[in-house]
Coordinates of C-alpha atoms in Angstrom, one line a residue:
M951 CA -117.3 -22.3 55.4
N952 CA -120.5 -24.5 55.4
F953 CA -122.2 -22.0 57.7
L954 CA -121.4 -19.1 55.3
L955 CA -122.7 -21.1 52.3
R956 CA -125.9 -21.8 54.1
F957 CA -126.3 -18.2 55.1
M958 CA -125.8 -17.0 51.6
V959 CA -128.3 -19.5 50.3
F960 CA -130.8 -18.4 52.9
C961 CA -130.3 -14.8 52.0
L962 CA -130.9 -15.4 48.4
D963 CA -133.8 -17.8 48.9
P964 CA -135.3 -17.4 52.4
L965 CA -138.5 -19.3 51.6
G966 CA -136.8 -22.1 49.7
L967 CA -139.0 -21.7 46.6
G968 CA -136.1 -21.5 44.2
R969 CA -134.5 -24.6 45.6
R970 CA -137.8 -26.5 45.5
F971 CA -139.1 -25.4 42.1
L972 CA -135.9 -24.6 40.2
I973 CA -132.7 -26.1 41.6
R974 CA -134.1 -29.6 42.6
P975 CA -136.0 -30.2 39.3
A976 CA -132.9 -29.1 37.3
M977 CA -130.7 -31.4 39.3
N978 CA -133.2 -34.3 38.9
L979 CA -133.4 -33.6 35.2
G980 CA -129.6 -33.5 34.9
W981 CA -129.2 -36.8 36.8
N982 CA -131.9 -38.4 34.6
V983 CA -130.1 -37.2 31.5
Y984 CA -126.8 -38.5 32.8
D985 CA -128.3 -41.9 33.7
R986 CA -129.8 -42.2 30.2
V987 CA -126.6 -41.2 28.5
R988 CA -124.6 -43.6 30.7
S989 CA -127.0 -46.5 30.1
K990 CA -126.9 -45.9 26.3
A991 CA -123.1 -45.8 26.5
D992 CA -123.0 -49.0 28.4
E993 CA -125.4 -50.6 25.9
K994 CA -123.2 -49.4 23.0
V995 CA -120.1 -50.7 24.7
G996 CA -121.8 -54.0 25.3
T997 CA -122.9 -54.2 21.6
V998 CA -119.4 -53.3 20.5
R999 CA -117.9 -56.0 22.8
E1000 CA -120.4 -58.5 21.5
L1001 CA -119.7 -57.5 17.9
V1002 CA -115.9 -57.8 18.4
L1003 CA -116.4 -61.2 20.1
R1004 CA -118.6 -62.5 17.3
M1005 CA -116.1 -61.3 14.7
G1006 CA -113.3 -62.9 16.5
L1007 CA -115.2 -66.2 16.7
I1008 CA -116.1 -66.0 13.0
A1009 CA -112.4 -65.3 12.1
F1010 CA -111.2 -68.2 14.3
A1011 CA -113.8 -70.5 12.7
V1012 CA -112.7 -69.5 9.2
V1013 CA -109.0 -69.9 9.9
L1014 CA -109.7 -73.2 11.6
I1015 CA -111.7 -74.5 8.6
I1016 CA -109.1 -73.4 6.1
W1017 CA -106.3 -74.9 8.1
L1018 CA -108.2 -78.1 8.5
A1019 CA -108.8 -78.4 4.7
V1020 CA -105.1 -77.7 4.0
F1021 CA -104.0 -80.2 6.6
M1022 CA -106.3 -82.9 5.3
Y1023 CA -104.8 -82.4 1.7
A1024 CA -101.2 -82.4 3.0
A1025 CA -101.8 -85.6 5.0
F1026 CA -103.5 -87.2 2.1
Y1027 CA -100.6 -86.2 -0.2
Y1028 CA -98.0 -87.5 2.2
V1029 CA -99.8 -90.9 2.6
Y1030 CA -100.9 -91.4 -1.0
M1031 CA -97.9 -90.1 -2.9
P1032 CA -94.7 -92.2 -2.7
A1033 CA -91.2 -90.9 -3.1
I1034 CA -90.6 -89.9 -6.7
S1035 CA -87.2 -91.6 -7.1
H1036 CA -84.4 -93.4 -5.2
T1037 CA -80.8 -93.1 -6.4
R1038 CA -78.0 -95.4 -5.2
P1039 CA -74.3 -95.4 -6.4
V1040 CA -73.2 -98.7 -8.0
H1041 CA -69.6 -99.6 -7.2
M1042 CA -68.5 -102.1 -9.8
Q1043 CA -66.0 -104.9 -8.9
F1044 CA -64.1 -107.3 -11.2
K1045 CA -61.0 -109.4 -11.2
T1046 CA -58.0 -108.1 -13.1
C1047 CA -55.8 -110.1 -15.4
L1048 CA -52.0 -109.8 -15.3
D1049 CA -51.4 -110.4 -19.0
T1050 CA -54.0 -108.0 -20.4
S1051 CA -55.3 -104.6 -19.4
T1052 CA -59.0 -105.7 -19.5
P1053 CA -60.8 -107.3 -16.6
C1054 CA -60.9 -111.1 -16.4
T1055 CA -64.5 -111.1 -15.2
F1056 CA -67.7 -109.1 -15.8
P1057 CA -68.1 -106.0 -13.7
H1058 CA -70.7 -106.6 -11.0
A1059 CA -71.9 -104.9 -7.8
H1060 CA -74.2 -105.3 -4.9
V1061 CA -76.5 -102.4 -4.0
S1062 CA -78.2 -102.3 -0.6
L1063 CA -81.5 -100.4 -0.8
T1064 CA -82.8 -100.6 2.8
K1065 CA -82.3 -102.5 6.0
K1066 CA -84.9 -101.1 8.5
Q1067 CA -88.1 -100.3 6.6
Q1068 CA -89.8 -100.8 3.3
L1069 CA -88.4 -98.5 0.6
L1070 CA -90.9 -98.9 -2.2
M1071 CA -94.7 -98.4 -1.9
V1072 CA -96.9 -101.5 -2.4
G1073 CA -99.0 -101.4 -5.5
Q1074 CA -97.0 -98.6 -7.2
A1075 CA -95.2 -99.4 -10.4
Y1076 CA -91.5 -98.4 -10.6
K1077 CA -88.9 -98.1 -13.4
V1078 CA -85.5 -99.5 -12.5
I1079 CA -82.8 -97.8 -14.6
V1080 CA -79.0 -98.3 -14.6
N1081 CA -77.1 -95.2 -15.9
I1082 CA -73.6 -95.8 -17.2
D1083 CA -71.3 -92.8 -17.8
M1084 CA -69.0 -94.0 -20.7
P1085 CA -66.1 -92.0 -22.2
E1086 CA -65.9 -91.7 -25.9
S1087 CA -62.7 -93.6 -26.1
P1088 CA -61.7 -95.7 -29.1
Q1089 CA -62.2 -98.9 -27.1
N1090 CA -65.8 -98.0 -26.2
L1091 CA -66.5 -96.8 -29.7
E1092 CA -65.4 -100.2 -31.0
L1093 CA -67.3 -102.1 -28.2
G1094 CA -70.6 -102.3 -29.8
M1095 CA -73.5 -103.8 -27.9
F1096 CA -73.3 -105.3 -24.4
M1097 CA -75.7 -106.7 -21.9
V1098 CA -76.7 -105.3 -18.5
C1099 CA -78.4 -107.6 -16.0
A1100 CA -80.0 -107.0 -12.6
E1101 CA -81.5 -109.1 -9.8
M1102 CA -84.0 -108.0 -7.2
R1103 CA -83.8 -109.9 -3.9
D1104 CA -85.7 -109.5 -0.6
Y1105 CA -84.3 -109.7 3.0
D1106 CA -84.2 -113.5 2.8
S1107 CA -82.0 -113.3 -0.3
M1108 CA -84.9 -114.8 -2.3
L1109 CA -85.0 -113.8 -6.0
R1110 CA -88.0 -111.6 -6.7
G1111 CA -87.1 -110.3 -10.2
H1112 CA -84.4 -110.8 -12.8
S1113 CA -83.9 -109.0 -16.1
C1114 CA -81.2 -108.4 -18.8
R1115 CA -81.3 -105.6 -21.3
S1116 CA -79.0 -104.7 -24.2
A1117 CA -77.3 -101.3 -24.6
M1118 CA -74.7 -99.4 -26.6
M1119 CA -73.3 -95.9 -27.0
R1120 CA -75.1 -93.4 -29.3
Y1121 CA -73.5 -93.4 -32.7
R1122 CA -71.9 -90.2 -34.0
S1123 CA -70.0 -89.9 -37.3
P1124 CA -66.4 -88.7 -37.3
L1125 CA -67.4 -85.4 -38.9
I1126 CA -70.0 -84.7 -36.2
R1127 CA -67.5 -85.6 -33.4
M1128 CA -64.9 -83.3 -34.9
I1129 CA -67.3 -80.3 -35.2
S1130 CA -68.6 -80.8 -31.7
T1131 CA -65.1 -81.1 -30.4
W1132 CA -64.0 -77.9 -32.0
A1133 CA -67.1 -76.0 -30.9
L1134 CA -66.9 -77.2 -27.3
S1135 CA -63.1 -77.1 -27.1
P1136 CA -63.1 -74.0 -24.7
L1137 CA -65.4 -75.9 -22.3
Y1138 CA -63.3 -79.0 -22.5
V1139 CA -60.1 -76.9 -21.9
L1140 CA -61.7 -75.2 -18.8
G1141 CA -62.9 -78.5 -17.4
W1142 CA -66.6 -77.5 -17.5
K1143 CA -67.5 -80.4 -19.9
E1144 CA -66.2 -83.9 -20.5
E1145 CA -66.3 -86.1 -23.5
F1146 CA -68.6 -88.9 -22.3
Q1147 CA -72.0 -90.3 -22.9
Q1148 CA -74.6 -91.3 -20.3
V1149 CA -76.1 -94.6 -21.4
P1150 CA -79.4 -95.3 -19.6
V1151 CA -80.5 -98.9 -19.4
E1152 CA -84.1 -99.6 -18.3
I1153 CA -83.9 -102.9 -16.5
F1154 CA -87.5 -103.1 -15.3
S1155 CA -90.3 -101.1 -16.9
R1156 CA -93.1 -101.7 -14.3
Y1157 CA -91.8 -103.4 -11.2
L1158 CA -94.5 -103.9 -8.5
E1159 CA -93.5 -104.2 -4.9
E1160 CA -94.9 -107.0 -2.8
R1161 CA -96.0 -106.5 0.8
Q1162 CA -94.7 -109.8 2.2
H1163 CA -91.4 -109.7 0.2
P1164 CA -90.0 -106.1 0.1
I1165 CA -86.9 -105.6 -2.0
T1166 CA -83.8 -104.8 0.0
D1167 CA -80.9 -105.7 -2.3
V1168 CA -80.1 -105.3 -6.0
Y1169 CA -77.3 -107.1 -7.9
V1170 CA -76.1 -105.4 -11.1
E1171 CA -73.8 -107.0 -13.7
I1172 CA -72.4 -105.6 -17.0
Q1173 CA -71.6 -108.5 -19.3
S1174 CA -68.6 -107.1 -21.1
Q1175 CA -64.9 -107.3 -20.3
K1176 CA -63.9 -104.5 -22.6
I1177 CA -66.2 -101.8 -21.4
Q1178 CA -64.9 -98.6 -19.9
F1179 CA -67.0 -96.4 -17.6
Y1180 CA -66.6 -93.6 -15.2
T1181 CA -69.5 -94.1 -12.8
V1182 CA -72.6 -96.3 -12.6
T1183 CA -75.8 -95.3 -10.7
L1184 CA -79.0 -97.1 -10.0
H1185 CA -82.3 -95.1 -10.3
I1186 CA -85.6 -96.4 -9.2
V1187 CA -88.3 -94.0 -10.5
A1188 CA -92.0 -94.1 -9.8
D1189 CA -94.2 -94.5 -12.9
F1190 CA -97.3 -92.5 -11.9
T1191 CA -100.7 -93.2 -13.5
G1192 CA -104.2 -91.9 -12.8
L1193 CA -104.6 -89.6 -9.8
R1194 CA -100.9 -89.8 -8.8
Y1195 CA -100.0 -88.7 -12.3
I1196 CA -102.3 -85.6 -12.1
M1197 CA -101.0 -84.7 -8.6
F1198 CA -97.4 -85.0 -9.7
N1199 CA -97.6 -83.2 -13.0
W1200 CA -100.1 -80.5 -12.0
P1201 CA -99.5 -80.0 -8.2
V1202 CA -101.0 -76.4 -8.0
L1203 CA -104.2 -77.3 -9.8
S1204 CA -104.7 -80.5 -7.9
A1205 CA -104.0 -78.7 -4.6
I1206 CA -106.6 -76.0 -5.4
V1207 CA -109.3 -78.5 -6.4
A1208 CA -108.6 -80.8 -3.4
I1209 CA -108.6 -77.9 -0.8
S1210 CA -111.8 -76.4 -2.3
T1211 CA -113.5 -79.8 -2.1
N1212 CA -112.4 -80.2 1.5
L1213 CA -113.6 -76.7 2.3
F1214 CA -117.0 -77.5 0.8
F1215 CA -117.6 -80.7 2.8
I1216 CA -116.3 -79.2 6.0
L1217 CA -118.6 -76.1 5.6
V1218 CA -121.6 -78.4 5.0
I1219 CA -120.8 -80.4 8.1
F1220 CA -120.2 -77.2 10.1
L1221 CA -123.5 -75.7 9.0
L1222 CA -125.5 -78.8 9.7
S1223 CA -124.0 -79.1 13.1
W1224 CA -124.7 -75.4 13.8
Y1225 CA -128.3 -75.8 12.7
H1226 CA -128.7 -78.9 14.9
W1227 CA -127.2 -77.4 18.0
S1228 CA -128.7 -74.0 17.7
D1229 CA -132.2 -75.5 18.3
A1230 CA -131.5 -76.3 22.0
S1231 CA -135.1 -76.8 23.1
W1232 CA -134.6 -80.6 23.1
L1233 CA -131.4 -80.1 25.0
H1234 CA -133.1 -77.8 27.6
S1235 CA -136.0 -80.3 28.1
L1236 CA -133.4 -83.1 28.5
Q1237 CA -131.6 -81.1 31.1
I1238 CA -134.8 -80.4 33.0
K1239 CA -135.7 -84.1 33.1
Y1240 CA -132.2 -85.0 34.2
A1241 CA -132.4 -82.4 37.0
R1242 CA -135.8 -83.7 38.2
L1243 CA -134.5 -87.3 38.2
T1244 CA -131.4 -86.5 40.1
K1245 CA -133.4 -84.4 42.6
S1246 CA -135.9 -87.2 43.1
L1247 CA -133.1 -89.6 43.8
E1248 CA -131.6 -87.5 46.6
P1249 CA -131.9 -89.1 50.1
G1250 CA -133.2 -86.0 51.8
V1251 CA -135.9 -85.5 49.2
V1252 CA -137.0 -89.2 49.5
L1253 CA -137.2 -88.9 53.4
S1254 CA -139.2 -85.7 53.3
R1255 CA -141.6 -87.2 50.8
A1256 CA -142.1 -90.2 53.0
S1257 CA -142.7 -88.0 56.1
S1258 CA -145.2 -85.9 54.2
L1259 CA -147.0 -89.0 53.1
R1260 CA -147.2 -90.2 56.7
D1261 CA -148.5 -86.8 57.9
D1262 CA -151.2 -86.8 55.2
D1263 CA -152.3 -90.3 56.3
D1264 CA -152.6 -89.1 59.9
D1265 CA -154.7 -86.1 58.9
L1266 CA -157.0 -88.3 56.9
V1267 CA -157.4 -90.7 59.8
A1268 CA -158.2 -87.8 62.1
Y1269 CA -160.8 -86.5 59.7
G1270 CA -162.4 -89.9 59.5
D1271 CA -162.6 -90.1 63.3
K1272 CA -164.4 -86.7 63.5
S1273 CA -166.8 -87.6 60.8
G1274 CA -167.7 -90.8 62.6
I1275 CA -168.3 -89.0 65.8
A1276 CA -170.6 -86.5 64.0
D1277 CA -172.5 -89.3 62.4
V1278 CA -173.1 -91.1 65.8
G1279 CA -174.3 -87.9 67.5
G1280 CA -176.7 -87.3 64.7
D1281 CA -176.2 -83.5 64.9
T1282 CA -175.2 -81.2 62.1
M1283 CA -171.6 -80.0 61.9
S1284 CA -170.9 -76.8 63.7
D1285 CA -168.8 -73.9 62.5
A1286 CA -165.8 -74.9 64.5
D1287 CA -166.0 -78.5 63.1
S1288 CA -166.3 -77.1 59.5
D1289 CA -163.3 -74.9 60.2
E1290 CA -161.3 -77.9 61.5
L1291 CA -162.4 -79.8 58.4
V1292 CA -161.2 -77.1 56.1
L1293 CA -157.9 -77.0 58.1
V1294 CA -157.5 -80.7 57.7
K1295 CA -158.2 -80.6 54.0
K1296 CA -155.7 -77.8 53.5
V1297 CA -153.1 -79.6 55.5
A1298 CA -153.7 -82.8 53.6
S1299 CA -153.4 -80.9 50.3
G1300 CA -150.0 -79.4 51.4
K1301 CA -151.3 -75.7 51.7
P1302 CA -151.5 -74.8 55.4
D1303 CA -153.2 -71.6 56.5
S1304 CA -151.3 -68.6 57.8
Q1305 CA -151.0 -67.9 61.5
D1306 CA -153.6 -65.1 61.5
A1307 CA -156.2 -67.4 60.0
L1308 CA -155.4 -70.0 62.6
R1309 CA -155.8 -67.5 65.4
E1310 CA -159.1 -66.2 64.0
R1311 CA -160.5 -69.7 63.8
H1312 CA -159.3 -70.5 67.4
S1313 CA -161.0 -67.3 68.8
K1314 CA -164.2 -68.1 66.9
K1315 CA -164.2 -71.6 68.4
T1316 CA -163.7 -70.2 71.9
T1317 CA -166.6 -67.8 71.4
T1318 CA -168.8 -70.6 70.3
T1319 CA -167.9 -72.7 73.3
D1320 CA -168.7 -69.9 75.7
H1321 CA -172.1 -69.5 74.2

């Protein structure tokens, strides 16, 4: 098959002019065009890869900066903002009397706030409120005013706060009670609403926690033997002011402002760092100095330098001996001596001649000796 192909080519172009002036130039031109196209394609692929890499790095940096700003605000909110409120049930106790249906002692209770860690934040003002759910019974309507007292004690049972406040049910005339009862009678029948009033009693308006004496127990007492109630609960509500008040009442606005501020400062720090590290000339010079220092401190380099210094000293001594001999003879220096002097100088300077130059000088010296 190969022989037939060669025979056909020879028959078509016996002198090889077509192959030399047509086929080969065309093939060379085609290969050159292919190489150029391939190189351009490789460059485009390289630029596309570089563009994708840069876009990925920019996207990663943007996401990282945004996440860092949000994380900083969330961490600040968690550390700076205390819990809004703490609610504990108050289980009242009293001694009953056999001859009457009313208690013989005032209803009182002990409320345990915490045992392991500090519940309230130091420096934050709190409102301590006792909520009493009282039915609108004839006995409660005739009760009038009564006193509610509370004591705040720490883990050593030391008294840290004591307060008593007066309270009573909201007055409603018989006509208003009758109209509201008739209007809300379907809800009362279905059990969706009950005839009671919730009486809130604010014991402490601005109670401040102490770091050395955290509150762990609260003692509540209602100073009335004729009172009737369903449930009693203790609420400790944070009284926010200043920045905490803004963050609590306008959380979305405060979050936007805080995250934007964090983004601004993080971007400023990032741009300054980028500008500082992009000019790496000082870093490159520092790396060169460090490499030279480490190379000079290597044992092999120190020994080679010491040996080169000894060789230079021997060459200089040899040159001194020859110059002394020439001075004693009183003759001028010959060509061979001048060549040896040049050789000694080059060896001393650390640039020895090549082998051809040495052979040429040796042959010249031999010729001079024969003459």
